[in-house]
Short mmCIF file of C-alpha atoms and ligand atoms in Angstrom, two decimals:
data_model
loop_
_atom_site.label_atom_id
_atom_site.label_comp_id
_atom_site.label_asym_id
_atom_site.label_seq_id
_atom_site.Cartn_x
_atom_site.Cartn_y
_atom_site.Cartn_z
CA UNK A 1 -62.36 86.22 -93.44
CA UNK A 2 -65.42 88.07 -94.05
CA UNK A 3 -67.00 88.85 -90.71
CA UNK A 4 -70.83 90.79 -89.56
CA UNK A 5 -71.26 92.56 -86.28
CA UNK A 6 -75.03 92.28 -85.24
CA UNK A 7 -75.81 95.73 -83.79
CA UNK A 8 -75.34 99.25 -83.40
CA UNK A 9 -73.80 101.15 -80.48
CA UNK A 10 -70.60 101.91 -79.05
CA UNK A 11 -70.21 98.52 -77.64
CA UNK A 12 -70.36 97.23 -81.53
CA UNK A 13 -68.55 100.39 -82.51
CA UNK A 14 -65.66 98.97 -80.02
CA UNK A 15 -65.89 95.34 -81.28
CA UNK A 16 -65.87 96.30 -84.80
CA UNK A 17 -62.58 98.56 -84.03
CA UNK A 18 -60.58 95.25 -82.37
CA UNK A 19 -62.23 92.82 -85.36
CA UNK A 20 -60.41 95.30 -87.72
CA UNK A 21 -56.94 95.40 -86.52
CA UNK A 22 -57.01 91.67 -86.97
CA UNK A 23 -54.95 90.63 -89.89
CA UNK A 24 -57.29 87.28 -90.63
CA UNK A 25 -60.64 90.35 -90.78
CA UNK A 26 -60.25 90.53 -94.80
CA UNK A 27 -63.68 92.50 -94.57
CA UNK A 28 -66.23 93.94 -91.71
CA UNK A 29 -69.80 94.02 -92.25
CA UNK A 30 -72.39 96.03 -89.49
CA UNK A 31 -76.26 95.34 -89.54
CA UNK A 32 -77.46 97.86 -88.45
CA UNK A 33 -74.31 99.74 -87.66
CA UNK A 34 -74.31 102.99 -87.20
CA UNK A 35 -72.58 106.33 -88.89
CA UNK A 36 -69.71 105.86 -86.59
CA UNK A 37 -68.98 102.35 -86.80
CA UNK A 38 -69.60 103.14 -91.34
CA UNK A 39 -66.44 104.65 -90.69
CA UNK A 40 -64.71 101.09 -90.43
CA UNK A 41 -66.96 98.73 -91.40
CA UNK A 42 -69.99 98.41 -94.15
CA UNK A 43 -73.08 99.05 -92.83
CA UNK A 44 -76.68 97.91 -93.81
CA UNK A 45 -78.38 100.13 -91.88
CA UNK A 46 -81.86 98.74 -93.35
CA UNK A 47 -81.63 96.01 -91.41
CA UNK A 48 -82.53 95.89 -87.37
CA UNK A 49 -80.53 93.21 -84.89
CA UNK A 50 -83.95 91.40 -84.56
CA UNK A 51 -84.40 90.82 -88.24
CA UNK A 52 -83.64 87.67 -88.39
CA UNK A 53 -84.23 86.37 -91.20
CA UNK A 54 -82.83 89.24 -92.98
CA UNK A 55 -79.21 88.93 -90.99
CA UNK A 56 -79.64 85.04 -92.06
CA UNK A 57 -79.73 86.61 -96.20
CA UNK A 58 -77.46 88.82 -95.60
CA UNK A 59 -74.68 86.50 -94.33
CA UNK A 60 -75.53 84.08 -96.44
CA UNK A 61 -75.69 86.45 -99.39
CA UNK A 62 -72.46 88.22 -98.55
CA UNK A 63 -70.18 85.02 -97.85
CA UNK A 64 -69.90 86.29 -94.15
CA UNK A 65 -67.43 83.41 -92.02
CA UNK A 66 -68.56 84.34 -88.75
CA UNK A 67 -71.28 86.71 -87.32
CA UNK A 68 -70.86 88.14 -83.34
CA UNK A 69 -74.23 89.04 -82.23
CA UNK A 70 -74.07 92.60 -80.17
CA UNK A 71 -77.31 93.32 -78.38
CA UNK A 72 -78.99 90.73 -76.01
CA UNK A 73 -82.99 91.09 -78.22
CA UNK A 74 -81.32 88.47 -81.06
CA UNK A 75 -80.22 86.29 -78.78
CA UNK A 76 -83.65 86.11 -76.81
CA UNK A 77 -85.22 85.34 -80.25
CA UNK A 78 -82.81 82.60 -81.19
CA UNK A 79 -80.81 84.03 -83.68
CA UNK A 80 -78.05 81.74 -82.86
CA UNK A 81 -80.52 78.69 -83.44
CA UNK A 82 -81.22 80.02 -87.08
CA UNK A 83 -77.57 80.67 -88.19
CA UNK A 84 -76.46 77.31 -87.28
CA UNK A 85 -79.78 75.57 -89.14
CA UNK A 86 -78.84 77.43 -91.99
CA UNK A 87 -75.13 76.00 -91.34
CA UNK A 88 -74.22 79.94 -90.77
CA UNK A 89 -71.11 80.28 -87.95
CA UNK A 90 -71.81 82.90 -85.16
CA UNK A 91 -70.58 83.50 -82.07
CA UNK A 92 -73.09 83.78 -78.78
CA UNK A 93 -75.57 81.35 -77.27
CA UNK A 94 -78.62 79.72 -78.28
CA UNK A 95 -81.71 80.78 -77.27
CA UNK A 96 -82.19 78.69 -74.85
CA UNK A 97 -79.01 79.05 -73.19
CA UNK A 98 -79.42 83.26 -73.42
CA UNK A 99 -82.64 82.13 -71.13
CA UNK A 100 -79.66 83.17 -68.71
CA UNK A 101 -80.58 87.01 -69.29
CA UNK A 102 -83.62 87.31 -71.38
CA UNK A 103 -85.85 85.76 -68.37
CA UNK A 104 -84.86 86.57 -64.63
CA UNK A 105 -87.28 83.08 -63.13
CA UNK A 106 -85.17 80.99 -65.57
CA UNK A 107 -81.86 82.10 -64.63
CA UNK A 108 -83.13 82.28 -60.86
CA UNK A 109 -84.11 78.64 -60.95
CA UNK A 110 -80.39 77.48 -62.47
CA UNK A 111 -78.55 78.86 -59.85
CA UNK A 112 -80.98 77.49 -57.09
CA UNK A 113 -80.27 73.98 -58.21
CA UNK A 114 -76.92 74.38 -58.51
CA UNK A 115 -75.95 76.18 -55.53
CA UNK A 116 -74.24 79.46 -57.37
CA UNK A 117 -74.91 82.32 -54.91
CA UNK A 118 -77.71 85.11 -55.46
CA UNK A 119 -80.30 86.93 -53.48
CA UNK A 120 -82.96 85.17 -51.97
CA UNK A 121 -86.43 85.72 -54.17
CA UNK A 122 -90.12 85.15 -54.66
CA UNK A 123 -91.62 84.58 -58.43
CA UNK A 124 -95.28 86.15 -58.85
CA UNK A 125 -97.62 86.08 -61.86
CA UNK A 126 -100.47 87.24 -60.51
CA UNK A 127 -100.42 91.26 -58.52
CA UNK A 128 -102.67 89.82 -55.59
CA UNK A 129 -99.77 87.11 -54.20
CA UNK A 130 -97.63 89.83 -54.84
CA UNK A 131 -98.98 92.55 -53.02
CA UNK A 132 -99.51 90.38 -49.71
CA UNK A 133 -95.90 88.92 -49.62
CA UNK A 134 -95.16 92.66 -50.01
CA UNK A 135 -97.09 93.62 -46.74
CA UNK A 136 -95.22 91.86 -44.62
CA UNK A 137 -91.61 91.31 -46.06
CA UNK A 138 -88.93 93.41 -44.72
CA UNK A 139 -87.19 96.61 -46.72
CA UNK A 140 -85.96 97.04 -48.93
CA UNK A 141 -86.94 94.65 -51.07
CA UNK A 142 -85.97 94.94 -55.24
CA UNK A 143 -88.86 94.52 -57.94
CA UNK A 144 -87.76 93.10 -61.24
CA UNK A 145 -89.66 92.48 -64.36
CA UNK A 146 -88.80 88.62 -65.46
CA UNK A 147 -88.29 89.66 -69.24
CA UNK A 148 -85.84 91.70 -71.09
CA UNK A 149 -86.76 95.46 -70.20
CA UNK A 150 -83.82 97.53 -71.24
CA UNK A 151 -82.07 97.60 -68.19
CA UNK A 152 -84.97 99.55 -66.71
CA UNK A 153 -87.35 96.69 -65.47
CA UNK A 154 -85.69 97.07 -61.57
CA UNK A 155 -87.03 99.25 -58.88
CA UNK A 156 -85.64 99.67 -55.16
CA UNK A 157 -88.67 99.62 -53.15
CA UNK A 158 -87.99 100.71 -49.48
CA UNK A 159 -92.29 100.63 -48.52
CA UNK A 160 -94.66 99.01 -49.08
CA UNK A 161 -96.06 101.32 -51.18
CA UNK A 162 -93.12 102.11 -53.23
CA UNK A 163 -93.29 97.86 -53.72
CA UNK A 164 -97.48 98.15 -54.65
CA UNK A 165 -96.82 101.23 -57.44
CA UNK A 166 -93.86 99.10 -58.85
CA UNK A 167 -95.92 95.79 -58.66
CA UNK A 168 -98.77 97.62 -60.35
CA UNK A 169 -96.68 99.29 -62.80
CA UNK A 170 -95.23 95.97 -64.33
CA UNK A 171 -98.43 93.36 -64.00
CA UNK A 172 -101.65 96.18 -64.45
CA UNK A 173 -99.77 98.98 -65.84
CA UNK A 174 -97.66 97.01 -68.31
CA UNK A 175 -95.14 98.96 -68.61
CA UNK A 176 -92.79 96.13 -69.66
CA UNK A 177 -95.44 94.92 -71.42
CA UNK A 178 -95.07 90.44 -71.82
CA UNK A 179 -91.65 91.25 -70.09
CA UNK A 180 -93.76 92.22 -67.08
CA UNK A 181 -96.18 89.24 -66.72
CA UNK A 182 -94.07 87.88 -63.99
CA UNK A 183 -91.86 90.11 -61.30
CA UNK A 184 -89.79 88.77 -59.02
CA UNK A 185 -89.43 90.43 -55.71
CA UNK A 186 -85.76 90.24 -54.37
CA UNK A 187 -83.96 90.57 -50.97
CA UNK A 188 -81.32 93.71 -51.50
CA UNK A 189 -78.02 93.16 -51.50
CA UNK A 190 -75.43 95.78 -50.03
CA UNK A 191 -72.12 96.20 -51.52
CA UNK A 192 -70.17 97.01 -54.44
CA UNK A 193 -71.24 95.83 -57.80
CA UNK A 194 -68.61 94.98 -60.33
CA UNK A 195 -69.11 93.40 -64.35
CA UNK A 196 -67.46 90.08 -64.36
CA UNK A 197 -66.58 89.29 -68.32
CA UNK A 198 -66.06 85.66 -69.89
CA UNK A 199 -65.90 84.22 -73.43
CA UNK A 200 -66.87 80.45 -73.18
CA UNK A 201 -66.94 77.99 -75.77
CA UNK A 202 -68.65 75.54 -73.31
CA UNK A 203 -66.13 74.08 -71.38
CA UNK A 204 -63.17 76.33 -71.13
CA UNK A 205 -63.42 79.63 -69.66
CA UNK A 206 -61.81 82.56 -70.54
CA UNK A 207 -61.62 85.42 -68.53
CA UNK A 208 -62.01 89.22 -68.90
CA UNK A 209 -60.26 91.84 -67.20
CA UNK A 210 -62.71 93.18 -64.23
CA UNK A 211 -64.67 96.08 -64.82
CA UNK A 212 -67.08 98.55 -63.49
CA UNK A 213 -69.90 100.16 -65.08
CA UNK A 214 -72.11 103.19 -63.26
CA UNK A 215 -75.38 103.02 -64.06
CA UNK A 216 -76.78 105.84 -62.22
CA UNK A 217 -77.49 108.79 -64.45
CA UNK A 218 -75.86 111.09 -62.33
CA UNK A 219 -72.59 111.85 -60.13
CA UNK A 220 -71.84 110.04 -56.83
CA UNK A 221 -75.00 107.28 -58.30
CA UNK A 222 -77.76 109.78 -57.87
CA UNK A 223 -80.59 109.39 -60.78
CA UNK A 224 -82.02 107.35 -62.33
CA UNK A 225 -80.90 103.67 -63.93
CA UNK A 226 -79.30 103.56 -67.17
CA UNK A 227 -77.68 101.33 -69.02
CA UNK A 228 -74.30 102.19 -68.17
CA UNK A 229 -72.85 105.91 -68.27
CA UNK A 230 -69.23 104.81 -67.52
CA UNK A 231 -66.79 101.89 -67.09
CA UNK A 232 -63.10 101.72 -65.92
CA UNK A 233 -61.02 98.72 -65.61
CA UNK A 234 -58.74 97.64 -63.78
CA UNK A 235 -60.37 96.85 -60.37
CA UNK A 236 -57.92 97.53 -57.56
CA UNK A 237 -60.55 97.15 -55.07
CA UNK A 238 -60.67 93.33 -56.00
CA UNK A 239 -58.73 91.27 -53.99
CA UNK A 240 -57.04 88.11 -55.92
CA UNK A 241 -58.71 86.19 -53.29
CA UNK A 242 -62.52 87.47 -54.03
CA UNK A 243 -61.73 86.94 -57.86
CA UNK A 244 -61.02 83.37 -57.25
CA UNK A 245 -64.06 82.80 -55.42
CA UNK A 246 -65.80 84.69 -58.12
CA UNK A 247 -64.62 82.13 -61.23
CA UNK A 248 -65.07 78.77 -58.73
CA UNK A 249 -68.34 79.85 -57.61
CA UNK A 250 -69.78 81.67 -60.00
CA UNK A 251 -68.35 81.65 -63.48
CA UNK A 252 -67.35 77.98 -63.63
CA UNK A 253 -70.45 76.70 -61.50
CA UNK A 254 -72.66 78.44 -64.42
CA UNK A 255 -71.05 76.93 -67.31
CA UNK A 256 -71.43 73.49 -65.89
CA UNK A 257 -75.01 74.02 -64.64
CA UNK A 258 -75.70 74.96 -68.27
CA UNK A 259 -74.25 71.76 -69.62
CA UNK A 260 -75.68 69.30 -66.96
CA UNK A 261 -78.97 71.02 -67.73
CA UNK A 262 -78.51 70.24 -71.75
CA UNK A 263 -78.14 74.17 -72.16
CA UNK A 264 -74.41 74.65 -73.07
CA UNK A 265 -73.65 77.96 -72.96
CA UNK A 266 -70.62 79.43 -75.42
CA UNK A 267 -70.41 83.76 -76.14
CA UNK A 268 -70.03 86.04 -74.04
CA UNK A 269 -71.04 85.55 -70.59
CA UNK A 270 -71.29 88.71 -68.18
CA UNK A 271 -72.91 88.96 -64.74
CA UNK A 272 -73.21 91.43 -62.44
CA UNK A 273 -71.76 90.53 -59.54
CA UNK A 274 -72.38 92.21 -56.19
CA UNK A 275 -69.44 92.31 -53.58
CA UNK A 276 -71.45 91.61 -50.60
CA UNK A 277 -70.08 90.97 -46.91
CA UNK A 278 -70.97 87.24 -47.05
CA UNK A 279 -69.13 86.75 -50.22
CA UNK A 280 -70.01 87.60 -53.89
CA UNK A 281 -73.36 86.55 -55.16
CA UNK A 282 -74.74 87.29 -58.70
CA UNK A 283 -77.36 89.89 -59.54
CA UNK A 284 -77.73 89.18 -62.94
CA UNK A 285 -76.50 87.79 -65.70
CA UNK A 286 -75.88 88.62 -69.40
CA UNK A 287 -75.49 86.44 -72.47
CA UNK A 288 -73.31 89.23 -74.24
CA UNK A 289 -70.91 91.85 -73.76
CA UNK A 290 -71.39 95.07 -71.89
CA UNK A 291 -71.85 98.09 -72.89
CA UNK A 292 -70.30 100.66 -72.04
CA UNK A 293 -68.15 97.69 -70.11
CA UNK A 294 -66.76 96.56 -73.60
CA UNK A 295 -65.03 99.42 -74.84
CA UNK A 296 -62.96 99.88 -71.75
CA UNK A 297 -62.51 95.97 -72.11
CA UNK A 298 -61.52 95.93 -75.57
CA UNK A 299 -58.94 99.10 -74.80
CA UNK A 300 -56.71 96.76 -72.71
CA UNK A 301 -57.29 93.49 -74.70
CA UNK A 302 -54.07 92.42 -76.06
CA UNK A 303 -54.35 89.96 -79.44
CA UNK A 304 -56.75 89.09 -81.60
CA UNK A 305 -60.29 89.33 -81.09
CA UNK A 306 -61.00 87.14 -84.54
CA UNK A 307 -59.31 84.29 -83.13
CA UNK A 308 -60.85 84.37 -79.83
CA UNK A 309 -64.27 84.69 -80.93
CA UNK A 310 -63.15 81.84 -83.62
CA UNK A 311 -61.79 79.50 -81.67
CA UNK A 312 -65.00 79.81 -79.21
CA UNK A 313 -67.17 78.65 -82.29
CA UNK A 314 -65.31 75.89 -82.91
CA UNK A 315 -65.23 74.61 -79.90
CA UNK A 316 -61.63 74.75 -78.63
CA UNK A 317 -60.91 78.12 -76.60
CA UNK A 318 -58.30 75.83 -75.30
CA UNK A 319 -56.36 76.83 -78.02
CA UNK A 320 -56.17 81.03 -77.33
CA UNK A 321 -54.89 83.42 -74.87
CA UNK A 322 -55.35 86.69 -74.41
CA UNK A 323 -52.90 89.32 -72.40
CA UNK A 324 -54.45 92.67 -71.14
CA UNK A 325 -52.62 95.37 -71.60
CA UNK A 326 -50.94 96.76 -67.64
CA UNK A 327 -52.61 100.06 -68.27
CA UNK A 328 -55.88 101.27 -67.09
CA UNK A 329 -59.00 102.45 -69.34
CA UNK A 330 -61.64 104.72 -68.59
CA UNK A 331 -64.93 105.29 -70.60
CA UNK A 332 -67.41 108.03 -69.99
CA UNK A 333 -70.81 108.28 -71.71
CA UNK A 334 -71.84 111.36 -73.25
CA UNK A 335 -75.37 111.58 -73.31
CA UNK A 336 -78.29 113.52 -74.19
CA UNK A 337 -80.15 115.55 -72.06
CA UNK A 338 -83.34 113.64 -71.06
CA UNK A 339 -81.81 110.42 -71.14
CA UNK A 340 -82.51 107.51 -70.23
CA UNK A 341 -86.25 108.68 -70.52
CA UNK A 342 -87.35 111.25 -73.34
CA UNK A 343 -84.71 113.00 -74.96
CA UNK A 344 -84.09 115.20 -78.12
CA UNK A 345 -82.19 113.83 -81.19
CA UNK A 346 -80.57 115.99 -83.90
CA UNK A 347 -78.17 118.56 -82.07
CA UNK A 348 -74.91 118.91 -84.13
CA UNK A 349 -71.86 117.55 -82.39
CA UNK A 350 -68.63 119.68 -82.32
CA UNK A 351 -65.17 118.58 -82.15
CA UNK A 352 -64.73 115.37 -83.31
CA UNK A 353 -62.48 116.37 -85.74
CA UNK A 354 -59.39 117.18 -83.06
CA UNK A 355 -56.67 115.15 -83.15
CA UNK A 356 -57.43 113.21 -79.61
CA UNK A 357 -54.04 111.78 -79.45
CA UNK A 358 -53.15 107.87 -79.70
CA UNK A 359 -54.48 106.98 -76.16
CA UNK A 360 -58.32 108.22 -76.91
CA UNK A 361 -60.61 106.21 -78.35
CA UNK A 362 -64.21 108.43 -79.83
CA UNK A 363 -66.91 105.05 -79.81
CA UNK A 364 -70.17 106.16 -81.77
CA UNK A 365 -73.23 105.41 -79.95
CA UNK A 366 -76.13 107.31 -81.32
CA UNK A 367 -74.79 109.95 -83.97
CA UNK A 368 -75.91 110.73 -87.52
CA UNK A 369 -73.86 112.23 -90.50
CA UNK A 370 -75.63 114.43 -92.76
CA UNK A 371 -73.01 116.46 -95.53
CA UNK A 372 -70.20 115.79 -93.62
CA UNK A 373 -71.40 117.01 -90.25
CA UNK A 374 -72.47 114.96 -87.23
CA UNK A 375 -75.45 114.94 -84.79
CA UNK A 376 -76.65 113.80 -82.35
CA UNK A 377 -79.19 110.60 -83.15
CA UNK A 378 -79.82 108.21 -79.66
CA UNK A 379 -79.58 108.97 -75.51
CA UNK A 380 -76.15 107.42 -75.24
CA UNK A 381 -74.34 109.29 -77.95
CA UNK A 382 -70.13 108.83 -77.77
CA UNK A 383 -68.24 107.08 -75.46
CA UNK A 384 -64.75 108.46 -75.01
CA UNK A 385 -62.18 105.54 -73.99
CA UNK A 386 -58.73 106.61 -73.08
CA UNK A 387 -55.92 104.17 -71.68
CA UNK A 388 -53.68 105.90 -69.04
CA UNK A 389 -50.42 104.71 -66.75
CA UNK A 390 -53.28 104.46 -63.85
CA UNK A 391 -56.70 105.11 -63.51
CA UNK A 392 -55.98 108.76 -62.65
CA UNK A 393 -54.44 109.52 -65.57
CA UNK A 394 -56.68 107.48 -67.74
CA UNK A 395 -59.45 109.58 -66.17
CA UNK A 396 -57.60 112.91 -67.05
CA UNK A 397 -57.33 111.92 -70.33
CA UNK A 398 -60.48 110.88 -70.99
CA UNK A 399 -61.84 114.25 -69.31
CA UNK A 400 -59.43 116.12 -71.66
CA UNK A 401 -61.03 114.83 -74.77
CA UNK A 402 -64.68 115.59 -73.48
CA UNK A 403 -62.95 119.54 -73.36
CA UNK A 404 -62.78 119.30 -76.90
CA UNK A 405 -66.44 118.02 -77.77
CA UNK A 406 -70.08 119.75 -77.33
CA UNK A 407 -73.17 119.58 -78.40
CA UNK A 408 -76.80 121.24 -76.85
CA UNK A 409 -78.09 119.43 -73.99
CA UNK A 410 -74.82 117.01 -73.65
CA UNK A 411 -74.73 115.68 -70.51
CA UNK A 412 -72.12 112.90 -68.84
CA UNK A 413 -70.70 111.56 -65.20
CA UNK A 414 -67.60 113.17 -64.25
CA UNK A 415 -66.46 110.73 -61.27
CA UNK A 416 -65.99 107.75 -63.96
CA UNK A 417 -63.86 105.56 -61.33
CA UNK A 418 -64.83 107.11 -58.06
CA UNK A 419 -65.18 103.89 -55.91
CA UNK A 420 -61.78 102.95 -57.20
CA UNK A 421 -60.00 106.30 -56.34
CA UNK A 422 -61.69 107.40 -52.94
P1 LIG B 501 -80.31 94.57 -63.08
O1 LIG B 501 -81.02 95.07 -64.31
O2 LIG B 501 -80.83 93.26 -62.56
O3 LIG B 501 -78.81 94.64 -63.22
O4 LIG B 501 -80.61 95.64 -61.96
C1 LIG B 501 -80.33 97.00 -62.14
C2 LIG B 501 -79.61 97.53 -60.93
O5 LIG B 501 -80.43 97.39 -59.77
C3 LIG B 501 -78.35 96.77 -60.62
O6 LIG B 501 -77.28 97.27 -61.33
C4 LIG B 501 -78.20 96.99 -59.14
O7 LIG B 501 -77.54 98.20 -58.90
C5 LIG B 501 -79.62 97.07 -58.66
N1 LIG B 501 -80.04 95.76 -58.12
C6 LIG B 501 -80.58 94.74 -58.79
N2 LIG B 501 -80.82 93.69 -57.98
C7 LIG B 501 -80.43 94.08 -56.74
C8 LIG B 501 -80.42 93.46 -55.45
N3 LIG B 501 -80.91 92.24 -55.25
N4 LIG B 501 -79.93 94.17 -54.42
C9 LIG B 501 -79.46 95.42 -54.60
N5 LIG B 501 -79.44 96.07 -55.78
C10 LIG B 501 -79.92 95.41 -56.84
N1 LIG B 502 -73.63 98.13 -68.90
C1 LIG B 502 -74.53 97.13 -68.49
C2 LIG B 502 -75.08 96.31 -69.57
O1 LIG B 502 -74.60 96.29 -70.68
O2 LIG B 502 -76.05 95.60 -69.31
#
């Protein structure tokens, strides 16, 4: 089977890996890939995840059997929708059901009416409404951006002043530009926040392991938001109990609300869940995998990725299991200095040619090959996975292959796993 990864990070990088070592995976296309993932796959590096109709050609042109859409922009813009007009398989939701992530009021509104837990909220579209609910409501209260903002859309406003700048800064401002247009302003919620994982075909559920990202830029979750600069998994933290009560009232409540609201929803779905004292309660959800959340998921994944994927296209997940390996995984992000605002490209990266030993895992996120060489070419740069007997020696081994890499201004967390080991 000829199969095209939509995308190009280190969560695609890891997909593209586990696609490969199935033996159905007769060829592995990338759009736009990345140097890294050129390594395993072909890449068309001309063409971006949100060109749509160009993906659409190129499947079509290039006999592709199923596509798995990476980043969460295609989604938003229906990509899903035009593969299946143009009788194209693919794997992920339509665009209607990735309403889930790609607008905060929509997905707010679905788990209102059917009672799946979450912060209490107010939707605004216009700054004056806004700023009075804001004089009065009690701190702190969390500002989001209803549209897809890279993960950077949220601010933790603890005055009102903090709430007026980040008000301003979405709906005058623009800084989100049409993703701004409406905010929501959210009660905060205390507590631990975990990535739950699941691959649905619509009606059965399959569960990922637990993980954790950190998505503070810097140790012990000082800095600023990221997009994730580290994952582990397992989660020993997690009682069985609290898992349970995560898939009845969360994960299974979702996937019906989708179908009673004429929404199925089949790919990947992924919320954040926060682990608060009156039980768990979503913060947000995602209508794809993680990232950096999938490359420690896909390290202790046991079988075939293809056929999972597969069988959630056609329609009968039923039909697949997965195992996960007993072993624990670590990621850490190594990124470049400035990130996640303004940062430098184009420092050469040293080291990737040791031999990092069958346990490490080197995911490309933003590097460039020029004559052989490598450099540096995003703000999230390589992820370094690395399975261990526990998460301690996962950790040491995934802080033993950083040792053996540098570039200028690299910069990366080095308590990947902290909440889990304290
Ligand atoms: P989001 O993009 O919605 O995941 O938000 C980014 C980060 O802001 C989350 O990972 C949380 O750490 C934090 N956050 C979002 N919503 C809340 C909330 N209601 N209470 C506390 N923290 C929140
Ligand atoms: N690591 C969080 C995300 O992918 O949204």
């Amino acid at each position: 089977m000829k199969v095209l990864v939509i995308g190009g990070g280190g969560r695609e990088h890891a997909l593209c890996r586990k696609l490969k070592q199935s033996s159905k995976v007769s060829k592995l296309f990338a759009a736009p890939g990345n140097d890294g993932i050129a390594q395993i796959a072909q890449c068309a590096p001309d063409i971006k995840a949100t060109d749509i109709d160009k993906l659409v050609n190129f499947a079509r042109d290039n006999g592709i059997d199923l596509t798995v859409v990476g980043p969460d922009d295609p989604l938003a813009l229906g990509i899903v929708d035009h593969f299946r007009k143009k009788k194209l398989r693919v794997y992920g939701p339509t665009g209607s059901a990735a309403r889930l992530e790609s607008s905060k009021g929509f997905a707010k509104d679905v788990m209102r009416r059917h009672a799946i837990p979450t912060a209490g909220h107010k939707i605004y579209d216009k700054p004056g409404p806004a700023s009075e609910y804001l004089k009065n409501c009690d701190y702190p209260v969390v500002i989001k951006a209803d549209g897809l903002a890279a993960g950077k859309g949220v601010t933790i406003c603890h005055d009102v002043d903090e709430g007026e700048a980040a008000v301003k800064e979405m709906m005058i401002v623009k800084r989100f530009g049409e993703a701004g247009r409406r905010v929501l302003i959210e009660d905060f919620l205390q507590g631990e926040e975990i990535s739950v994982h699941a691959i649905t075909d619509g009606r059965t559920i399959l569960s990922l392991c637990l993980a954790q990202d950190h998505k503070r830029a810097l140790d012990g979750d000082k800095g600023e938001n990221t997009g994730g600069m580290g994952t582990y998994s397992p989660l020993p933290q997690v009682s069985e109990e609290v898992q349970d009560q995560i898939q009845d009232e969360i994960m299974v409540r979702t996937v019906h609300a989708m179908n009673r609201d004429e929404t199925p929803f089949s790919g990947t779905l992924f919320v954040g869940v926060m682990l608060t004292k009156l039980g768990p309660k979503v913060i947000e959800y995602n209508a794809r995998f993680g990232d950096p959340e999938t490359q420690t998921i896909m390290a202790r994944m046991q079988g075939d990725l293809f056929d999972v994927l597969w069988a959630a296209t056609e329609g009968n997940l039923d039909s697949v299991d997965v195992e996960w390996d007993p072993r624990a995984a670590v990621t850490v992000v190594l990124a470049s200095g400035g990130y996640p605002r303004e940062f430098e490209k184009g420092y050469k990266i040293h080291g990737l040619e040791n031999d990092f030993g069958p346990d490490v895992t080197i995911y490309h996120a933003g590097t460039k090959r020029v004559g052989g060489e490598w450099f540096t070419n995003g703000g999230r740069v390589l992820n370094v996975t690395a399975l261990g007997t526990d998460l301690v020696d996962a950790r040491k081994k995934a802080y033993a292959a950083i040792e053996k890499i540098r570039f200028d201004k690299m910069f990366y967390r080095k308590d990947i796993g902290w909440r889990a080991l304290k």
